[in-house]
mmCIF file of C-alpha atoms in Angstrom:
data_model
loop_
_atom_site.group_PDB
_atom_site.id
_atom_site.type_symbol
_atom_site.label_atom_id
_atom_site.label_comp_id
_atom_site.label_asym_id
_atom_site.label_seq_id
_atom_site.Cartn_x
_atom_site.Cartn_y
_atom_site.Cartn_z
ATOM 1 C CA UNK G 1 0.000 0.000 0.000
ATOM 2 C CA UNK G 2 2.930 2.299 0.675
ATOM 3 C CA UNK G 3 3.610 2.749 -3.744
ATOM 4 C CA UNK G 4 0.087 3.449 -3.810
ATOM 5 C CA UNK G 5 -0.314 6.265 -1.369
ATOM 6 C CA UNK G 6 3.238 7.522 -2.662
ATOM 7 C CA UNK G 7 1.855 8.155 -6.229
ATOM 8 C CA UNK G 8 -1.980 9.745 -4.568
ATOM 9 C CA UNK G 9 0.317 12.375 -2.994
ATOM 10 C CA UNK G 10 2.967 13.248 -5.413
ATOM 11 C CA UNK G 11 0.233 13.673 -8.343
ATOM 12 C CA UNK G 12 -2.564 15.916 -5.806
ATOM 13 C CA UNK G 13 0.890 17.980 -4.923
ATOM 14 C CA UNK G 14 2.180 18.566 -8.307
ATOM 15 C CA UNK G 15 -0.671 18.401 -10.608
ATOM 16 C CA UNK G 16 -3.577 20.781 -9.335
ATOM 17 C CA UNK G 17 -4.703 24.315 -9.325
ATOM 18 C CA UNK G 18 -3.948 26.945 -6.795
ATOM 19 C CA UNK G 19 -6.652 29.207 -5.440
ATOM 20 C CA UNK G 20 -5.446 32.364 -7.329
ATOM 21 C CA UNK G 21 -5.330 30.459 -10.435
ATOM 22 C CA UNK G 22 -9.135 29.528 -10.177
ATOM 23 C CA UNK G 23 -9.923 33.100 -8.979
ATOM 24 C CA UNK G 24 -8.157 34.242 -12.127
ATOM 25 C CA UNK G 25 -10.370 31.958 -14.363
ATOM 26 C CA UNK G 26 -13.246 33.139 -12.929
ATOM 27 C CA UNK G 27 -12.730 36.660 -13.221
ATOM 28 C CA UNK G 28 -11.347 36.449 -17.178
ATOM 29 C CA UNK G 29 -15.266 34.622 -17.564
ATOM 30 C CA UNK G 30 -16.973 37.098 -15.371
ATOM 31 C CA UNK G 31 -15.363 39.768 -17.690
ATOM 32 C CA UNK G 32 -16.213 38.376 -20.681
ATOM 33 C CA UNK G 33 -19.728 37.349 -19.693
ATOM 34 C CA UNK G 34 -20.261 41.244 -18.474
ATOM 35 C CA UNK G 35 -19.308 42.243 -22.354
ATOM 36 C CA UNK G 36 -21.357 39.800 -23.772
ATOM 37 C CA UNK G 37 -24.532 40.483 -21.732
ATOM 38 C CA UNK G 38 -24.028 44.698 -22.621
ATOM 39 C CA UNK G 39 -23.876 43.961 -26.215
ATOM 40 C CA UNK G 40 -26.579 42.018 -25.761
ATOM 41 C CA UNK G 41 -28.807 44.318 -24.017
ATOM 42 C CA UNK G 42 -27.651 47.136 -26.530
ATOM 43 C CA UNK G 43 -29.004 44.829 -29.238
ATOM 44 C CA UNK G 44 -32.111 44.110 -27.577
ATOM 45 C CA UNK G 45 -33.020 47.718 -26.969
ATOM 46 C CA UNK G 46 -32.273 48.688 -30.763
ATOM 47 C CA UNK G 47 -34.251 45.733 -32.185
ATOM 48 C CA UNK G 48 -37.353 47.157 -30.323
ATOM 49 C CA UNK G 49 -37.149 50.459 -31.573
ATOM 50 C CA UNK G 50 -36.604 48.734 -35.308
ATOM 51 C CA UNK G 51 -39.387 46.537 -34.428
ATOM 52 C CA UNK G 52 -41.940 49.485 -33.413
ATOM 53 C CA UNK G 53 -40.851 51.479 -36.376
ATOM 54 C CA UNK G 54 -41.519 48.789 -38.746
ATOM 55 C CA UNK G 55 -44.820 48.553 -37.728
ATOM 56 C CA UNK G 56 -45.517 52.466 -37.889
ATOM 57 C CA UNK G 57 -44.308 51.525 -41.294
ATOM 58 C CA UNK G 58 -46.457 48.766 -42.359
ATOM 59 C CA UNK G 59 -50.000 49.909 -41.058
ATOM 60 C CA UNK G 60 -49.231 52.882 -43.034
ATOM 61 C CA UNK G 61 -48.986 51.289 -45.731
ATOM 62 C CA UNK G 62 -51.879 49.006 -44.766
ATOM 63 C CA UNK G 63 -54.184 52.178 -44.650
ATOM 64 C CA UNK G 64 -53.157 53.852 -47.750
ATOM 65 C CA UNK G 65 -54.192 50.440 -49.566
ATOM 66 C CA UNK G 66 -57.332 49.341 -47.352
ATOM 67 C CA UNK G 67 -58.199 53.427 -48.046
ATOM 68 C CA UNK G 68 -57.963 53.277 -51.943
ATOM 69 C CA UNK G 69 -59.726 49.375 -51.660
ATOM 70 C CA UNK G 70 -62.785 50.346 -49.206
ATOM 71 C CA UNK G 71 -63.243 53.904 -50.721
ATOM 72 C CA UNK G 72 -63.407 55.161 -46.919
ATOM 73 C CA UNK G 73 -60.705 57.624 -45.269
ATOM 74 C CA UNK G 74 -58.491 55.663 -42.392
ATOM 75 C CA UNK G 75 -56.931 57.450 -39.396
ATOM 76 C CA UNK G 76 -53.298 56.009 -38.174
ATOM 77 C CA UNK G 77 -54.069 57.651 -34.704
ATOM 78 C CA UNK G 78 -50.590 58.124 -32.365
ATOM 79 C CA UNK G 79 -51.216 57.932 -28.742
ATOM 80 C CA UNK G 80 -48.182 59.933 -27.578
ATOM 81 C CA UNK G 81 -49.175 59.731 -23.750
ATOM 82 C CA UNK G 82 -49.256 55.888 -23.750
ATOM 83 C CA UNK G 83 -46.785 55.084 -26.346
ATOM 84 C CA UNK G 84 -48.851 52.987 -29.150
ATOM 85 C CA UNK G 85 -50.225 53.624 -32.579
ATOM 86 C CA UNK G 86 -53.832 52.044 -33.762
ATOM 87 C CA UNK G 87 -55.654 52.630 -37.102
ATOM 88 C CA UNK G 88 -59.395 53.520 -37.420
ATOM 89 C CA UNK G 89 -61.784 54.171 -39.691
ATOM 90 C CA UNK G 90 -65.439 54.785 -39.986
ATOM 91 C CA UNK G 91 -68.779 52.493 -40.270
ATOM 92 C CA UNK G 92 -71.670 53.216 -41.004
ATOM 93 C CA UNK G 93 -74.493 51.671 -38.068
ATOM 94 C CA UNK G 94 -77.706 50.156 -39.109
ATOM 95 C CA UNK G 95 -79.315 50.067 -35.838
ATOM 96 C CA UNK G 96 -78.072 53.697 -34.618
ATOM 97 C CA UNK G 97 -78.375 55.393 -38.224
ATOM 98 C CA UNK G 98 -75.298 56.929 -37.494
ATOM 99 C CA UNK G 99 -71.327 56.288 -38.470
ATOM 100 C CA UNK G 100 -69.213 55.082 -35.332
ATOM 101 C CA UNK G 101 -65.540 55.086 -35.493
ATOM 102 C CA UNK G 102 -64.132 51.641 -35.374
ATOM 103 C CA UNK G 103 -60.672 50.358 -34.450
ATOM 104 C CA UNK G 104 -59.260 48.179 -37.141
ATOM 105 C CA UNK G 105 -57.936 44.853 -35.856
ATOM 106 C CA UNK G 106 -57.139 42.115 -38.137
ATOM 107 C CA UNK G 107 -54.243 40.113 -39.464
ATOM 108 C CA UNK G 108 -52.685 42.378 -40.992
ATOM 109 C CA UNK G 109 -53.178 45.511 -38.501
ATOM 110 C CA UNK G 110 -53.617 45.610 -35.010
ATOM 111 C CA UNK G 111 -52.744 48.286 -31.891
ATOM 112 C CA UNK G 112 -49.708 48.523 -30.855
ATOM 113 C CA UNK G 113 -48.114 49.693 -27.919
ATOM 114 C CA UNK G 114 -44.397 50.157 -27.193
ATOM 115 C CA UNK G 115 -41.911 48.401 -25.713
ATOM 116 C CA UNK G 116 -39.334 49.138 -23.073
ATOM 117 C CA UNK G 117 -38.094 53.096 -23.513
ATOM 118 C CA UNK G 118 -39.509 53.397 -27.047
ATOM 119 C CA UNK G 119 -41.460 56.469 -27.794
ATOM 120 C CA UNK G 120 -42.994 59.216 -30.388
ATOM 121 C CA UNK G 121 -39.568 60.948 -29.997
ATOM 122 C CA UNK G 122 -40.924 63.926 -33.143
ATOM 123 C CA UNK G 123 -44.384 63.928 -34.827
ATOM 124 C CA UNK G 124 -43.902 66.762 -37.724
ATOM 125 C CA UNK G 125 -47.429 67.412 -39.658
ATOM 126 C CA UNK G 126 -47.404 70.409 -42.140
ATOM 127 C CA UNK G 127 -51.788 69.792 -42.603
ATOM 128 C CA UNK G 128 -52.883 68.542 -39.112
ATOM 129 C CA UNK G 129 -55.646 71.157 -37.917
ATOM 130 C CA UNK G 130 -56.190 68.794 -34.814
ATOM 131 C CA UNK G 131 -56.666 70.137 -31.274
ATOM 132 C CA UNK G 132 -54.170 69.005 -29.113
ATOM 133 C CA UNK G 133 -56.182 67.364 -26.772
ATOM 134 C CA UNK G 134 -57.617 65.139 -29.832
ATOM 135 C CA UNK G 135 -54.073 63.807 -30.868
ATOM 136 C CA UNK G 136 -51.893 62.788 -33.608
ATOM 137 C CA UNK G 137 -53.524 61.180 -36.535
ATOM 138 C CA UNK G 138 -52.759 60.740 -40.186
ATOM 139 C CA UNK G 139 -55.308 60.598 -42.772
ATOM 140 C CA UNK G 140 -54.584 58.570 -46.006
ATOM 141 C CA UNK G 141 -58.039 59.603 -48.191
ATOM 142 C CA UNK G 142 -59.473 57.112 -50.913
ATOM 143 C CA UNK G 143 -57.622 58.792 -53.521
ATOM 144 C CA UNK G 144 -54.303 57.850 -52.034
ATOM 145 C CA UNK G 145 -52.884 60.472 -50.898
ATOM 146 C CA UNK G 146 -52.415 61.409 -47.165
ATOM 147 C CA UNK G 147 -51.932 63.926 -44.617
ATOM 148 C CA UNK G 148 -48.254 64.828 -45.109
ATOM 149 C CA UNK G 149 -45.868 63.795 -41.817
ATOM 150 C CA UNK G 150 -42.500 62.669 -40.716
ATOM 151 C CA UNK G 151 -42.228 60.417 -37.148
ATOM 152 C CA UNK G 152 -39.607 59.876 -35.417
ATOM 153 C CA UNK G 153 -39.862 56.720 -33.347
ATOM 154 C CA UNK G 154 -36.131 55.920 -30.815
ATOM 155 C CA UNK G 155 -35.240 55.531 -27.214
ATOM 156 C CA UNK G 156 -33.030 58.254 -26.833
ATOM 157 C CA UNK G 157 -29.945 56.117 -28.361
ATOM 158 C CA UNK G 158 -31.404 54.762 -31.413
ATOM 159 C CA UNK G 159 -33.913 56.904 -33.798
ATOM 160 C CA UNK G 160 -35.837 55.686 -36.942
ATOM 161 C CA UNK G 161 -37.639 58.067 -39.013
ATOM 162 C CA UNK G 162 -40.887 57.635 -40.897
ATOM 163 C CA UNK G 163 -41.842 59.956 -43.418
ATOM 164 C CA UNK G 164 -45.487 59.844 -45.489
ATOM 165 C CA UNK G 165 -45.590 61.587 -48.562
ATOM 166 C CA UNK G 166 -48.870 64.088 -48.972
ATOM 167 C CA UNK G 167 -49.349 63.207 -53.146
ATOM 168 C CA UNK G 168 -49.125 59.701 -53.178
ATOM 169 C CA UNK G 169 -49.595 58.447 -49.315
ATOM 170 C CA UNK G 170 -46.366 56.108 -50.079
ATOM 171 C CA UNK G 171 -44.473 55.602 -46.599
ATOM 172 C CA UNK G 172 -40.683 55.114 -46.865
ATOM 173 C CA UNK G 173 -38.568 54.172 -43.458
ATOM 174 C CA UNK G 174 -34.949 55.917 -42.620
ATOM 175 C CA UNK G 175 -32.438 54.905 -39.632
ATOM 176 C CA UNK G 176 -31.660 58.207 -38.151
ATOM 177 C CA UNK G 177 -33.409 61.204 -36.899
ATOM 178 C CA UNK G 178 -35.447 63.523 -39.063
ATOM 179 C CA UNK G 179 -33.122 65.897 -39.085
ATOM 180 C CA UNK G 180 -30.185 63.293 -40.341
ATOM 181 C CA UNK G 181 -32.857 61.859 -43.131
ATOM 182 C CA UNK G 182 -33.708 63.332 -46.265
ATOM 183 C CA UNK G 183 -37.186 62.828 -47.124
ATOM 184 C CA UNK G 184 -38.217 62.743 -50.833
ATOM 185 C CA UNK G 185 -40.519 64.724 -52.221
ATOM 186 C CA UNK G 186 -42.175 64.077 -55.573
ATOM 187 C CA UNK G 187 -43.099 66.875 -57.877
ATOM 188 C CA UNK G 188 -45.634 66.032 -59.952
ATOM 189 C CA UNK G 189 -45.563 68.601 -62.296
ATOM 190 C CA UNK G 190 -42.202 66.909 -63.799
ATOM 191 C CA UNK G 191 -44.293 63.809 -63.720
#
């Protein structure tokens, strides 16, 4: 037995790790972890502001087309206290006699509200004759064309820009700020 507890001790003597070398470890993976999980969370946060501008983006171009389609105005209403966008429209009620404004929820357009820190960060509209109390809405009319505005949708790091042309209601998306984008505008007199 003596050989055997001989080569137990000379290999647990010689062939393990110190203390500070398994502090040292740790603290090269705590480091790396920490990077990883701020990129991460940078990621995250920009991804929701992408996500709630793209669908700013796509209901308004769901309203311009359902507009020209039904032959009925649609409103892309902002709700700048609460931090969402829905789309509405009027109906005309049979049992009332009356039109009712109705929120349009289907699968291609529903409310939304934003995530995390993601707001209306600038609503510019050259035509809106709105109280203030009333709020934000664009109009896109059956003809096509629309109430003319540029939104700004970020968290205070990251900005997308949405801008809606008045002519043809066409609504075009741009990473930046308004005042870093360049909206187009069309003149149709060259047309």
């Amino acid at each position: 037995m003596q050989p055997l507890e001989r080569s137990y001790r000379s290999a647990a003597a010689g062939g393990g790790f110190t203390l500070a070398e398994l502090l040292l470890v740790i603290a090269i993976i705590s480091v790396v972890a920490g990077l990883g999980g701020g990129l991460y969370v940078k990621t995250y946060e920009k991804l929701l502001v992408e996500k709630a501008a793209r669908q700013f983006l796509l209901t308004a171009r769901y309203a311009r087309i359902v507009a020209v389609e039904k032959q009925t105005p649609y409103e892309l209403e902002m709700d700048t206290e609460n931090q969402g966008f829905v789309l509405t429209t009027t109906q005309w009620n049979e049992e009332t006699g009356q039109t009712e404004k109705i929120l349009v929820r289907n699968y291609y357009c529903r409310p939304v509200v934003f995530e995390g820190k993601v707001q209306f960060e600038n609503v510019q509209m050259t035509e809106n004759t709105l109280e203030p109390e009333e709020g934000l809405r664009i109009v896109f009319k059956p003809n096509g064309s629309a109430e003319p505005a540029v939104v700004q949708i970020g968290n205070g790091t990251h900005h997308y820009t949405v801008a809606i042309a008045a002519a043809t209601g066409k609504a075009t998306l741009y990473a930046g700020t308004v005042s870093e984008t360049k909206p187009a505008t069309i003149d149709l007199d060259a047309l």
